[in-house]
XYZ file of C-alpha atoms in Angstrom:
662
model
C 23.765 31.066 -3.705
C 26.419 28.493 -3.028
C 25.231 24.895 -2.944
C 24.886 23.662 0.621
C 25.988 20.151 1.431
C 24.556 18.378 4.454
C 27.998 17.492 5.730
C 28.786 21.199 6.059
C 25.510 22.314 7.606
C 25.286 22.997 11.316
C 25.807 20.006 13.592
C 22.172 20.138 14.679
C 21.111 19.510 11.114
C 23.387 16.554 10.536
C 21.412 14.289 12.840
C 18.324 14.672 10.677
C 19.826 13.062 7.596
C 20.847 9.519 6.874
C 22.919 10.122 3.748
C 25.749 12.650 3.809
C 26.073 12.684 0.020
C 22.625 14.239 -0.415
C 22.715 17.935 -1.249
C 20.203 20.683 -0.586
C 19.701 23.981 -2.359
C 17.013 26.409 -3.427
C 14.930 25.502 -6.460
C 15.761 28.889 -7.961
C 19.448 27.925 -8.020
C 19.030 24.370 -9.252
C 16.196 24.777 -11.759
C 18.586 25.066 -14.771
C 19.943 21.600 -13.898
C 16.507 19.946 -13.909
C 16.554 19.099 -17.573
C 16.045 16.332 -20.106
C 18.572 14.914 -22.534
C 17.560 15.704 -26.098
C 15.864 12.846 -27.942
C 15.952 12.019 -31.623
C 12.720 11.955 -33.560
C 12.862 8.146 -33.611
C 13.191 8.052 -29.814
C 10.269 10.443 -29.424
C 8.187 8.221 -31.678
C 9.150 5.136 -29.661
C 8.149 6.749 -26.375
C 4.787 7.915 -27.671
C 3.942 4.615 -29.348
C 4.949 2.549 -26.322
C 2.860 4.820 -24.104
C -0.073 4.260 -26.439
C 0.346 0.473 -26.248
C 0.317 0.683 -22.465
C -2.694 2.963 -22.241
C -4.801 1.448 -25.011
C -4.108 -2.276 -24.783
C -2.833 -3.029 -21.261
C -4.272 -0.396 -18.926
C -7.023 -2.336 -17.191
C -8.687 0.631 -15.460
C -9.147 2.836 -18.521
C -12.879 2.156 -18.965
C -13.601 2.284 -15.233
C -11.956 5.725 -15.131
C -14.154 6.934 -17.991
C -17.222 5.908 -16.002
C -16.039 7.337 -12.685
C -14.634 10.695 -13.855
C -16.007 11.275 -17.339
C -13.769 12.795 -20.003
C -12.448 16.334 -20.209
C -11.894 17.975 -23.609
C -8.666 19.496 -22.251
C -5.866 17.089 -21.285
C -4.472 19.689 -18.891
C -7.668 20.113 -16.855
C -9.113 16.703 -16.115
C -9.437 13.042 -16.947
C -9.016 12.290 -20.637
C -9.322 9.206 -22.793
C -5.666 8.147 -22.612
C -5.397 6.389 -25.970
C -6.951 9.319 -27.836
C -4.766 11.809 -25.985
C -1.557 9.953 -26.882
C -2.664 9.756 -30.505
C -2.802 13.563 -30.557
C 0.766 13.619 -29.238
C 1.841 11.226 -32.001
C 0.130 13.383 -34.620
C 2.021 16.476 -33.399
C 5.335 14.825 -32.593
C 7.342 16.880 -35.101
C 6.230 20.068 -33.361
C 7.165 18.952 -29.843
C 10.471 19.534 -28.115
C 11.834 16.771 -25.905
C 10.660 18.621 -22.791
C 7.193 19.153 -24.261
C 6.914 15.486 -25.209
C 7.848 14.318 -21.705
C 5.503 16.849 -20.127
C 2.516 15.890 -22.271
C 2.973 12.130 -21.942
C 3.459 12.459 -18.193
C 0.332 14.586 -17.835
C -1.788 12.056 -19.733
C -0.698 9.358 -17.279
C -1.280 11.641 -14.276
C -4.736 12.661 -15.503
C -5.996 9.098 -15.098
C -5.789 9.597 -11.310
C -4.258 6.163 -10.911
C -1.083 6.044 -8.826
C -0.228 2.646 -10.316
C -0.003 4.221 -13.767
C 3.269 6.107 -14.089
C 5.402 7.808 -16.681
C 8.775 8.166 -14.956
C 11.209 10.793 -16.163
C 14.858 9.948 -16.895
C 17.996 11.418 -15.356
C 19.069 14.127 -14.829
C 15.483 15.334 -14.292
C 14.600 12.400 -12.031
C 17.465 13.046 -9.600
C 15.774 16.046 -7.971
C 13.079 16.325 -5.321
C 11.451 19.692 -4.625
C 9.994 20.275 -1.175
C 8.862 22.776 1.393
C 10.186 22.350 4.954
C 6.666 21.570 6.193
C 3.981 18.940 5.569
C 0.204 19.305 5.611
C -2.503 17.078 7.086
C -6.279 16.932 6.893
C -8.051 17.423 10.218
C -11.698 17.580 11.245
C -13.279 20.108 13.580
C -17.000 19.662 14.143
C -18.832 20.194 10.868
C -15.612 21.210 9.107
C -14.176 17.913 7.910
C -11.423 19.217 5.662
C -9.201 21.599 7.551
C -5.601 21.767 6.348
C -3.027 22.118 9.111
C 0.718 21.902 9.559
C 1.519 18.291 10.388
C 5.312 18.385 10.430
C 7.944 21.129 10.538
C 11.491 20.335 9.432
C 13.081 22.749 11.878
C 16.641 22.087 10.774
C 15.919 23.403 7.288
C 14.526 26.602 8.749
C 17.563 26.966 11.004
C 20.136 26.267 8.288
C 18.557 27.622 5.117
C 15.737 29.945 6.195
C 16.918 31.564 9.440
C 15.110 34.850 8.814
C 11.684 33.275 8.260
C 9.124 32.668 10.963
C 8.971 28.987 11.783
C 5.361 27.716 11.792
C 4.217 25.291 14.459
C 2.537 21.919 14.202
C -1.221 22.456 14.284
C -1.244 25.898 12.664
C -4.135 26.091 10.198
C -3.496 26.810 6.523
C -5.853 29.544 5.309
C -4.355 30.412 1.934
C -1.811 28.821 -0.371
C -0.209 30.720 -3.252
C -2.700 33.547 -2.820
C -5.782 31.308 -2.993
C -8.137 30.080 -0.264
C -6.738 26.715 0.729
C -9.715 24.673 -0.503
C -9.463 26.293 -3.919
C -5.709 25.704 -3.935
C -6.260 22.026 -3.105
C -8.873 21.716 -5.829
C -6.485 23.257 -8.361
C -3.902 20.514 -7.807
C -6.259 17.542 -7.474
C -5.285 16.302 -10.923
C -1.533 16.616 -10.384
C -1.841 14.911 -7.001
C -3.310 11.962 -8.963
C -5.240 10.567 -5.996
C -8.441 8.629 -6.633
C -11.873 9.629 -5.264
C -12.734 12.513 -2.929
C -10.485 11.763 0.029
C -7.688 10.089 -1.887
C -7.614 13.132 -4.142
C -7.592 15.554 -1.204
C -4.876 13.658 0.654
C -2.591 13.375 -2.378
C -3.161 17.014 -3.292
C -1.939 18.289 0.077
C 1.060 15.957 -0.217
C 1.824 17.412 -3.642
C 1.620 20.956 -2.214
C 4.775 20.348 -0.138
C 6.674 17.493 -1.854
C 7.176 17.152 -5.621
C 9.608 14.447 -6.810
C 10.988 15.183 -10.255
C 11.146 11.471 -10.981
C 7.520 11.685 -12.031
C 6.476 15.329 -11.947
C 7.706 18.637 -13.293
C 9.186 21.024 -10.718
C 6.893 23.663 -9.190
C 6.220 26.477 -11.650
C 7.235 29.182 -9.152
C 10.321 29.394 -6.973
C 8.383 30.493 -3.882
C 4.939 30.016 -2.379
C 3.123 32.414 -0.045
C 1.191 30.648 2.722
C -1.220 32.340 5.141
C -1.743 30.562 8.462
C -3.576 30.897 11.754
C -1.655 30.032 14.900
C -3.216 27.108 16.756
C -1.993 28.538 20.058
C -2.852 32.236 19.792
C -5.230 32.587 16.840
C -2.861 35.092 15.224
C -3.006 35.195 11.426
C 0.393 35.440 9.754
C 2.047 34.701 6.410
C 5.316 33.087 5.364
C 6.862 33.327 1.917
C 8.619 29.976 1.553
C 11.155 29.184 -1.154
C 10.955 25.731 -2.671
C 13.988 23.693 -1.672
C 15.570 20.866 -3.624
C 17.255 17.692 -2.428
C 19.392 15.525 -4.686
C 22.429 13.286 -4.857
C 25.340 14.266 -7.085
C 26.116 10.606 -7.732
C 22.705 10.093 -9.332
C 23.474 12.791 -11.889
C 26.575 10.927 -12.980
C 24.896 7.526 -13.321
C 23.521 6.398 -16.625
C 20.114 4.778 -16.619
C 20.469 1.085 -15.872
C 18.411 -1.509 -17.646
C 17.698 -4.131 -15.014
C 16.745 -7.626 -16.027
C 13.095 -8.197 -15.239
C 12.590 -11.580 -16.855
C 11.129 -13.263 -13.816
C 7.768 -14.881 -13.254
C 8.196 -14.986 -9.491
C 5.691 -13.493 -7.080
C 7.916 -10.435 -6.681
C 7.916 -9.660 -10.395
C 4.418 -10.738 -11.317
C 2.215 -10.020 -8.295
C 3.092 -6.614 -6.920
C 0.757 -3.816 -5.998
C 2.711 -0.834 -4.719
C 2.484 2.924 -5.027
C 5.827 4.598 -5.617
C 5.037 8.170 -4.565
C 3.983 7.161 -1.044
C 7.188 5.165 -0.706
C 9.184 8.263 -1.736
C 7.216 10.382 0.728
C 7.773 7.912 3.571
C 11.479 7.705 2.789
C 11.783 11.494 2.765
C 10.054 11.768 6.131
C 12.168 8.961 7.589
C 15.372 10.480 6.240
C 14.637 13.906 7.650
C 12.999 13.247 11.017
C 13.374 11.003 14.005
C 10.638 8.379 14.294
C 7.854 9.450 16.624
C 5.710 6.893 18.373
C 2.104 7.357 19.338
C 2.301 9.190 22.634
C 1.977 6.945 25.646
C 3.709 3.870 24.305
C 6.741 2.869 22.302
C 6.867 0.137 19.682
C 8.936 -3.009 19.839
C 10.945 -3.929 16.773
C 11.088 -7.324 15.080
C 13.474 -9.059 12.700
C 11.479 -7.389 9.899
C 11.863 -3.562 10.121
C 8.405 -2.923 8.653
C 6.676 -4.798 11.514
C 6.497 -3.314 15.017
C 4.265 -4.134 17.956
C 3.203 -3.035 21.415
C 0.871 -3.839 24.293
C -0.975 -0.790 25.630
C -2.679 -0.954 29.061
C -6.200 0.484 29.041
C -7.612 0.304 32.557
C -7.921 -3.364 33.431
C -7.547 -4.388 29.797
C -4.613 -4.688 27.428
C -4.732 -3.569 23.824
C -2.408 -5.152 21.271
C -0.934 -3.044 18.489
C 0.846 -4.020 15.259
C 2.250 -1.466 12.831
C 2.763 -2.516 9.200
C 4.595 0.347 7.500
C 4.996 -1.468 4.172
C 4.016 -4.643 2.357
C 7.540 -4.907 0.940
C 9.389 -6.899 3.614
C 12.724 -8.547 2.939
C 10.947 -11.916 2.902
C 7.122 -11.951 2.668
C 6.681 -15.467 4.067
C 8.992 -14.696 6.970
C 6.985 -11.530 7.649
C 3.752 -13.548 7.837
C 5.437 -15.940 10.275
C 6.623 -13.043 12.448
C 3.047 -11.783 12.753
C 1.770 -15.329 13.344
C 4.236 -15.826 16.200
C 3.427 -12.437 17.736
C -0.255 -13.374 17.814
C 0.390 -16.803 19.323
C 2.864 -15.540 21.900
C 3.421 -11.894 22.911
C -0.062 -10.680 21.933
C -2.023 -13.831 22.806
C -3.412 -12.515 26.101
C -4.422 -9.056 24.912
C -8.117 -8.144 24.870
C -8.206 -6.641 21.371
C -5.814 -5.743 18.567
C -5.221 -2.725 16.312
C -3.367 -3.213 13.018
C -2.079 0.172 11.824
C -1.583 0.426 8.043
C -1.774 4.199 7.637
C 0.553 5.620 4.970
C 1.430 2.097 3.801
C 1.950 2.287 0.030
C 1.543 -1.455 -0.571
C 3.793 -4.194 -1.917
C 3.423 -7.942 -2.377
C -0.111 -9.161 -2.979
C 0.628 -12.638 -1.605
C 1.655 -11.083 1.722
C -1.652 -9.219 1.941
C -3.555 -12.355 0.883
C -2.064 -14.516 3.647
C -2.880 -12.301 6.642
C -6.710 -12.466 6.962
C -6.603 -16.195 7.831
C -4.874 -15.300 11.110
C -8.046 -13.565 12.333
C -10.892 -15.604 10.824
C -12.625 -18.648 12.380
C -13.489 -20.160 9.004
C -11.634 -20.271 5.732
C -10.413 -16.890 4.536
C -11.112 -15.852 0.970
C -8.844 -13.661 -1.122
C -9.645 -11.040 -3.681
C -9.309 -11.780 -7.370
C -8.247 -9.927 -10.506
C -9.068 -9.685 -14.188
C -7.370 -8.618 -17.395
C -8.437 -6.257 -20.137
C -9.657 -8.401 -23.029
C -7.359 -7.170 -25.804
C -5.508 -8.810 -28.657
C -2.173 -7.654 -27.228
C -2.836 -9.223 -23.824
C -3.782 -12.441 -25.589
C -0.645 -12.466 -27.731
C 1.626 -11.567 -24.829
C 0.304 -14.243 -22.484
C 0.281 -16.964 -25.128
C 4.038 -17.424 -24.922
C 5.897 -20.462 -23.645
C 6.980 -18.844 -20.362
C 3.425 -18.030 -19.384
C 2.005 -21.325 -20.598
C 4.491 -23.063 -18.319
C 4.319 -20.892 -15.207
C 0.926 -19.176 -15.337
C -1.430 -21.456 -17.319
C -4.471 -20.245 -15.385
C -3.994 -16.686 -16.665
C -3.418 -17.947 -20.209
C -6.716 -19.821 -20.017
C -8.542 -16.759 -18.713
C -7.353 -14.520 -21.555
C -7.978 -17.232 -24.175
C -11.519 -17.753 -22.911
C -12.098 -13.998 -22.951
C -10.844 -13.746 -26.539
C -13.798 -15.882 -27.626
C -16.190 -13.229 -26.301
C -16.821 -9.521 -26.704
C -16.478 -8.953 -22.961
C -14.390 -6.001 -21.805
C -12.573 -8.111 -19.208
C -11.531 -11.682 -18.681
C -13.050 -13.698 -15.882
C -11.238 -13.390 -12.572
C -8.279 -15.360 -11.280
C -6.425 -15.290 -7.969
C -2.849 -14.501 -7.009
C -2.867 -16.794 -3.978
C -4.505 -20.219 -3.872
C -7.129 -20.969 -1.217
C -4.729 -23.519 0.272
C -1.886 -20.999 0.610
C -4.256 -18.334 1.935
C -5.291 -20.705 4.751
C -2.068 -22.606 5.409
C -1.528 -21.246 8.938
C -5.067 -20.941 10.269
C -6.448 -18.628 12.931
C -3.973 -17.220 15.446
C -5.939 -14.450 17.210
C -9.388 -14.783 18.790
C -10.315 -11.343 20.150
C -11.762 -8.251 18.396
C -9.523 -6.813 15.675
C -9.438 -3.342 14.144
C -7.554 -2.082 11.086
C -6.587 1.611 11.137
C -6.202 2.943 7.583
C -6.270 6.237 5.717
C -6.392 7.602 2.175
C -2.658 6.973 1.850
C -3.171 3.260 2.533
C -2.832 2.164 -1.044
C -2.336 -0.727 -3.406
C -1.658 -4.026 -1.572
C -2.718 -2.177 1.588
C -6.071 -1.481 -0.072
C -6.283 -5.195 -0.810
C -5.427 -6.193 2.768
C -7.885 -3.735 4.324
C -10.679 -4.764 1.962
C -10.000 -8.461 2.534
C -10.152 -8.026 6.303
C -13.531 -6.345 5.827
C -14.751 -8.811 3.193
C -13.890 -11.746 5.474
C -15.567 -10.169 8.495
C -12.208 -10.414 10.252
C -11.906 -6.819 11.484
C -13.579 -3.475 12.016
C -12.100 -0.852 9.671
C -11.286 2.445 11.384
C -10.750 5.249 8.899
C -8.572 8.268 9.479
C -10.179 9.125 6.140
C -13.559 7.698 5.099
C -11.929 5.417 2.522
C -8.571 3.936 1.658
C -6.553 5.250 -1.271
C -8.454 3.139 -3.820
C -5.583 1.599 -5.748
C -7.000 -1.654 -7.012
C -4.628 -3.286 -9.462
C -1.519 -5.359 -9.969
C 1.211 -3.131 -11.411
C 4.027 -4.083 -13.786
C 6.977 -2.226 -15.290
C 7.431 -1.648 -19.003
C 10.767 -3.469 -18.727
C 8.909 -6.654 -17.791
C 6.890 -6.508 -21.001
C 9.873 -5.455 -23.134
C 11.996 -8.384 -22.018
C 9.258 -11.000 -22.191
C 7.516 -9.577 -25.261
C 10.099 -8.005 -27.584
C 7.834 -8.562 -30.587
C 5.552 -5.806 -29.307
C 7.477 -3.794 -26.724
C 10.637 -1.829 -27.467
C 13.175 -0.692 -24.858
C 12.435 2.870 -23.760
C 15.129 5.405 -24.669
C 17.250 7.446 -22.261
C 16.171 5.647 -19.083
C 12.480 6.532 -19.225
C 10.302 3.970 -17.453
C 6.573 3.327 -17.324
C 4.293 1.313 -15.046
C 0.811 0.084 -15.809
C -2.166 -1.209 -13.845
C -2.399 -4.567 -15.568
C -4.866 -6.707 -13.610
C -7.859 -5.101 -11.925
C -8.620 -6.123 -8.339
C -12.117 -7.418 -7.592
C -13.445 -7.916 -4.075
C -15.191 -10.994 -2.691
C -16.756 -12.110 0.582
C -19.232 -9.535 1.873
C -18.562 -7.217 -1.112
C -18.593 -9.538 -4.127
C -17.798 -8.267 -7.637
C -16.897 -4.779 -6.383
C -13.744 -3.136 -7.700
C -11.308 -1.337 -5.400
C -10.062 1.208 -7.933
C -11.557 4.666 -7.222
C -13.861 3.292 -4.499
C -11.397 1.894 -1.996
C -12.440 0.290 1.253
C -15.042 2.315 3.140
C -14.399 2.721 6.860
C -16.812 1.103 9.306
C -15.969 3.778 11.887
C -14.591 7.216 10.984
C -11.837 8.486 13.281
C -10.452 11.615 11.581
C -7.442 13.358 13.052
C -8.126 16.505 15.037
C -5.980 19.399 16.184
C -5.330 17.572 19.453
C -3.973 14.571 17.506
C -1.348 16.757 15.861
C -0.279 17.933 19.309
C -0.308 14.595 21.135
C 0.886 12.131 18.502
C -2.588 10.820 17.558
C -3.396 9.843 21.137
C -6.944 11.245 20.875
C -7.636 9.153 17.791
C -6.050 6.079 19.363
C -8.158 6.403 22.518
C -11.371 6.560 20.444
C -10.440 3.375 18.622
C -9.411 1.632 21.836
C -12.692 2.507 23.564
C -14.760 1.219 20.643
C -12.719 -1.931 20.101
C -12.507 -2.923 23.763
C -16.272 -2.496 24.133
C -16.966 -5.144 21.497
C -18.230 -8.521 22.741
C -15.658 -11.291 22.962
C -16.623 -14.742 21.749
C -17.015 -17.303 24.524
C -16.263 -20.219 22.253
C -12.693 -21.391 22.007
C -10.101 -23.998 22.848
C -7.013 -24.505 24.951
C -4.428 -27.258 24.826
C -4.246 -29.068 28.162
C -0.456 -29.146 28.143
C 2.228 -26.671 27.153
C 2.131 -26.537 23.357
C 4.186 -24.391 21.016
C 3.917 -24.038 17.269
C 5.089 -27.668 16.973
C 3.275 -30.328 19.006
C 5.356 -33.291 20.108
C 3.590 -36.622 19.597
C 5.290 -39.421 21.474
C 5.736 -42.550 19.403
C 2.878 -44.931 20.148
C 0.667 -42.203 21.664
C -2.103 -41.431 19.192
C -4.252 -38.959 21.142
C -4.243 -35.253 21.987
C -6.329 -33.592 24.732
C -7.801 -30.101 24.380
C -10.294 -28.076 26.416
C -13.232 -26.779 24.397
C -15.792 -24.105 25.335
C -19.183 -23.137 23.852
C -18.699 -25.454 20.887
C -21.101 -28.025 19.414
C -18.672 -30.098 17.384
C -15.069 -30.244 16.289
C -13.493 -31.384 13.050
C -9.922 -32.621 12.861
C -7.910 -32.337 9.648
C -4.592 -34.050 8.959
C -2.631 -32.334 6.186
C -5.875 -30.611 5.102
C -7.817 -33.891 4.831
C -10.771 -34.513 7.170
C -9.656 -37.126 9.710
C -12.247 -37.060 12.495
C -15.494 -35.357 13.516
C -16.738 -35.296 17.112
C -19.941 -33.879 18.546
C -18.772 -32.508 21.894
C -21.669 -30.411 23.302
C -19.174 -28.251 25.203
C -21.496 -25.718 26.838
C -21.231 -24.100 30.252
C -17.933 -25.189 31.775
C -15.046 -26.003 29.390
C -14.919 -29.659 28.414
C -11.818 -31.775 27.867
C -11.947 -33.591 24.545
C -9.584 -36.324 23.410
C -8.669 -36.146 19.723
C -7.337 -39.102 17.778
C -4.017 -38.715 15.985
C -2.789 -40.792 13.042
C -0.057 -43.358 13.421
C 3.074 -41.931 11.851
C 6.687 -43.152 11.773
C 9.300 -41.709 14.111
C 10.500 -38.282 12.985
C 7.497 -37.641 10.721
C 6.132 -34.076 10.675
C 2.558 -33.376 9.640
C -0.040 -30.644 10.116
C -3.121 -30.937 12.293
C -6.051 -28.566 11.881
C -8.848 -28.359 14.455
C -12.071 -26.470 13.750
C -14.728 -25.764 16.369
C -18.243 -25.218 15.010
C -21.805 -24.562 16.123
C -24.820 -26.795 15.510
C -25.136 -25.427 11.984
C -21.483 -26.338 11.350
C -20.485 -22.673 11.113
C -16.861 -22.296 12.203
C -16.383 -20.583 15.579
C -12.610 -20.960 15.853
C -9.762 -22.905 14.308
C -6.110 -23.636 14.832
C -3.390 -25.302 12.783
C -0.185 -26.697 14.237
C 2.662 -28.900 13.106
C 3.035 -32.262 14.840
C 6.325 -34.139 15.070
C 6.544 -37.769 16.137
C 9.289 -38.269 18.720
C 10.618 -41.199 20.705
C 9.119 -41.974 24.113
């Protein structure tokens, strides 16, 4: 069948796509183009040996995976010891074609069920994305917690490419997939979905059943899939025989693999935790559908596209809402400031707040580390991380670049080398000072809404909010996606460690979970990988949520969150104060009203300046705080902490102060 280009499809279809150069066709037509360039024996050897280095000497979760999943004798059926499995590939390398080599190495990575661990195929294979014009979702119905239903229908594909097929409707229940009962079908693809734990595995499996990017996975084995469904409206049972479709960009097929410079020890290069498949999934959905808001309210945009907010009336109360669709903003520090300002201004008078991080694949760890402080009366703690104690890690980190820029990690691996411990001791990505630089900005109950596709840095954020006692975790699934590691590209190691790492041939790339995340606070010494962050309150989606844009789920969360007690302790500046307080030259005092607070502590540039016992009980009490004498134009930070009789923090605020002329 002739290739169909979006620009030539019906006008109704054009509005669904953002890029006119993207092409669509049937997998049956395009399959011959989804190929690999032939590799020499030397290139095959390089790929296998570099994969072995990654999996044996750098992959920090390898032993934890052995404990959690056990080992399967068959690399194609379950978790395997990755180093041993790659050694078998090396032993048989002369018998393997290029396609077989790629397939086996990829499967070994996938079998670890770690979405931070990736073997990424080269072009032209990587240019293609196979999909069905529907998506699945998990719903709950009474005792049945794992229904599979249609969550999204890409109607324009049916109209343009599949006009003779019955178009399913959102909410229709999936009974069979590829001739198997749906639960058996899900179980059969758990490994290829690569999700961790029960719910992460289930969620990723049903994603994989409708969207398969050839950047990291082989195309579906069959050109079509038969799906039996039950209509949500009528109860009628019917079947559709869907062809797999393919989306790709001609320009990508013409490009040669680029080797980007990765020699950077910045936060962006060194402290990322992001899951690529979820980002691809989100981009596909965004590219092919109009954004839909939760029914009943629309979201306001900000200068950072990944941050949106709303205020939702609920009876006499007002519920604040912040959506974080990604932890990869254009500027992480600016993103934190946007949220800080929303909390201090637009959302300040709401009665509770929901932070929605569903389907957020992660991003910058420092961004996640800096948010809990905005909701915690006392000092917020961050998670930590540790390295695998191997000779290669020791050699790699003991280079001049790391000694200069990351001496704390060099010390950790050197100390570990003197022991027989499996891991180094833990270090942090964000200092305690940076993680508490802004202070508390919201003082009402907070909830975080997450699901099994909340992964990587989003796992870290959700766990840190729980570990700091800063929020109630509401789970669309009982746990987050359980991706607990800092991830780095092979190119990073190859450029900074050419003595051990060789450039990968033909544009292949690999990623590895390098430093394992460890929780603190209320869950000390617990790893996130495979376990995730367990929900405090389960709020699974139901059939009604698919029909009303998750309004049923949202109302449950709102009712629970707004019923929580609100602290009576707090403060209020007596005059109009923004983020910067103006101190008139010669005036060295500041008045605030304090409620239900025993004492206050005043910090100037993080140094204790004054302590007052205020006994502010009953009616609010005006308290006069001393300010330091500073020269005209000077800017400094003031921190004020309200505490109880046991000196436990009840609230805090940090503001900049600028000395101005009278």
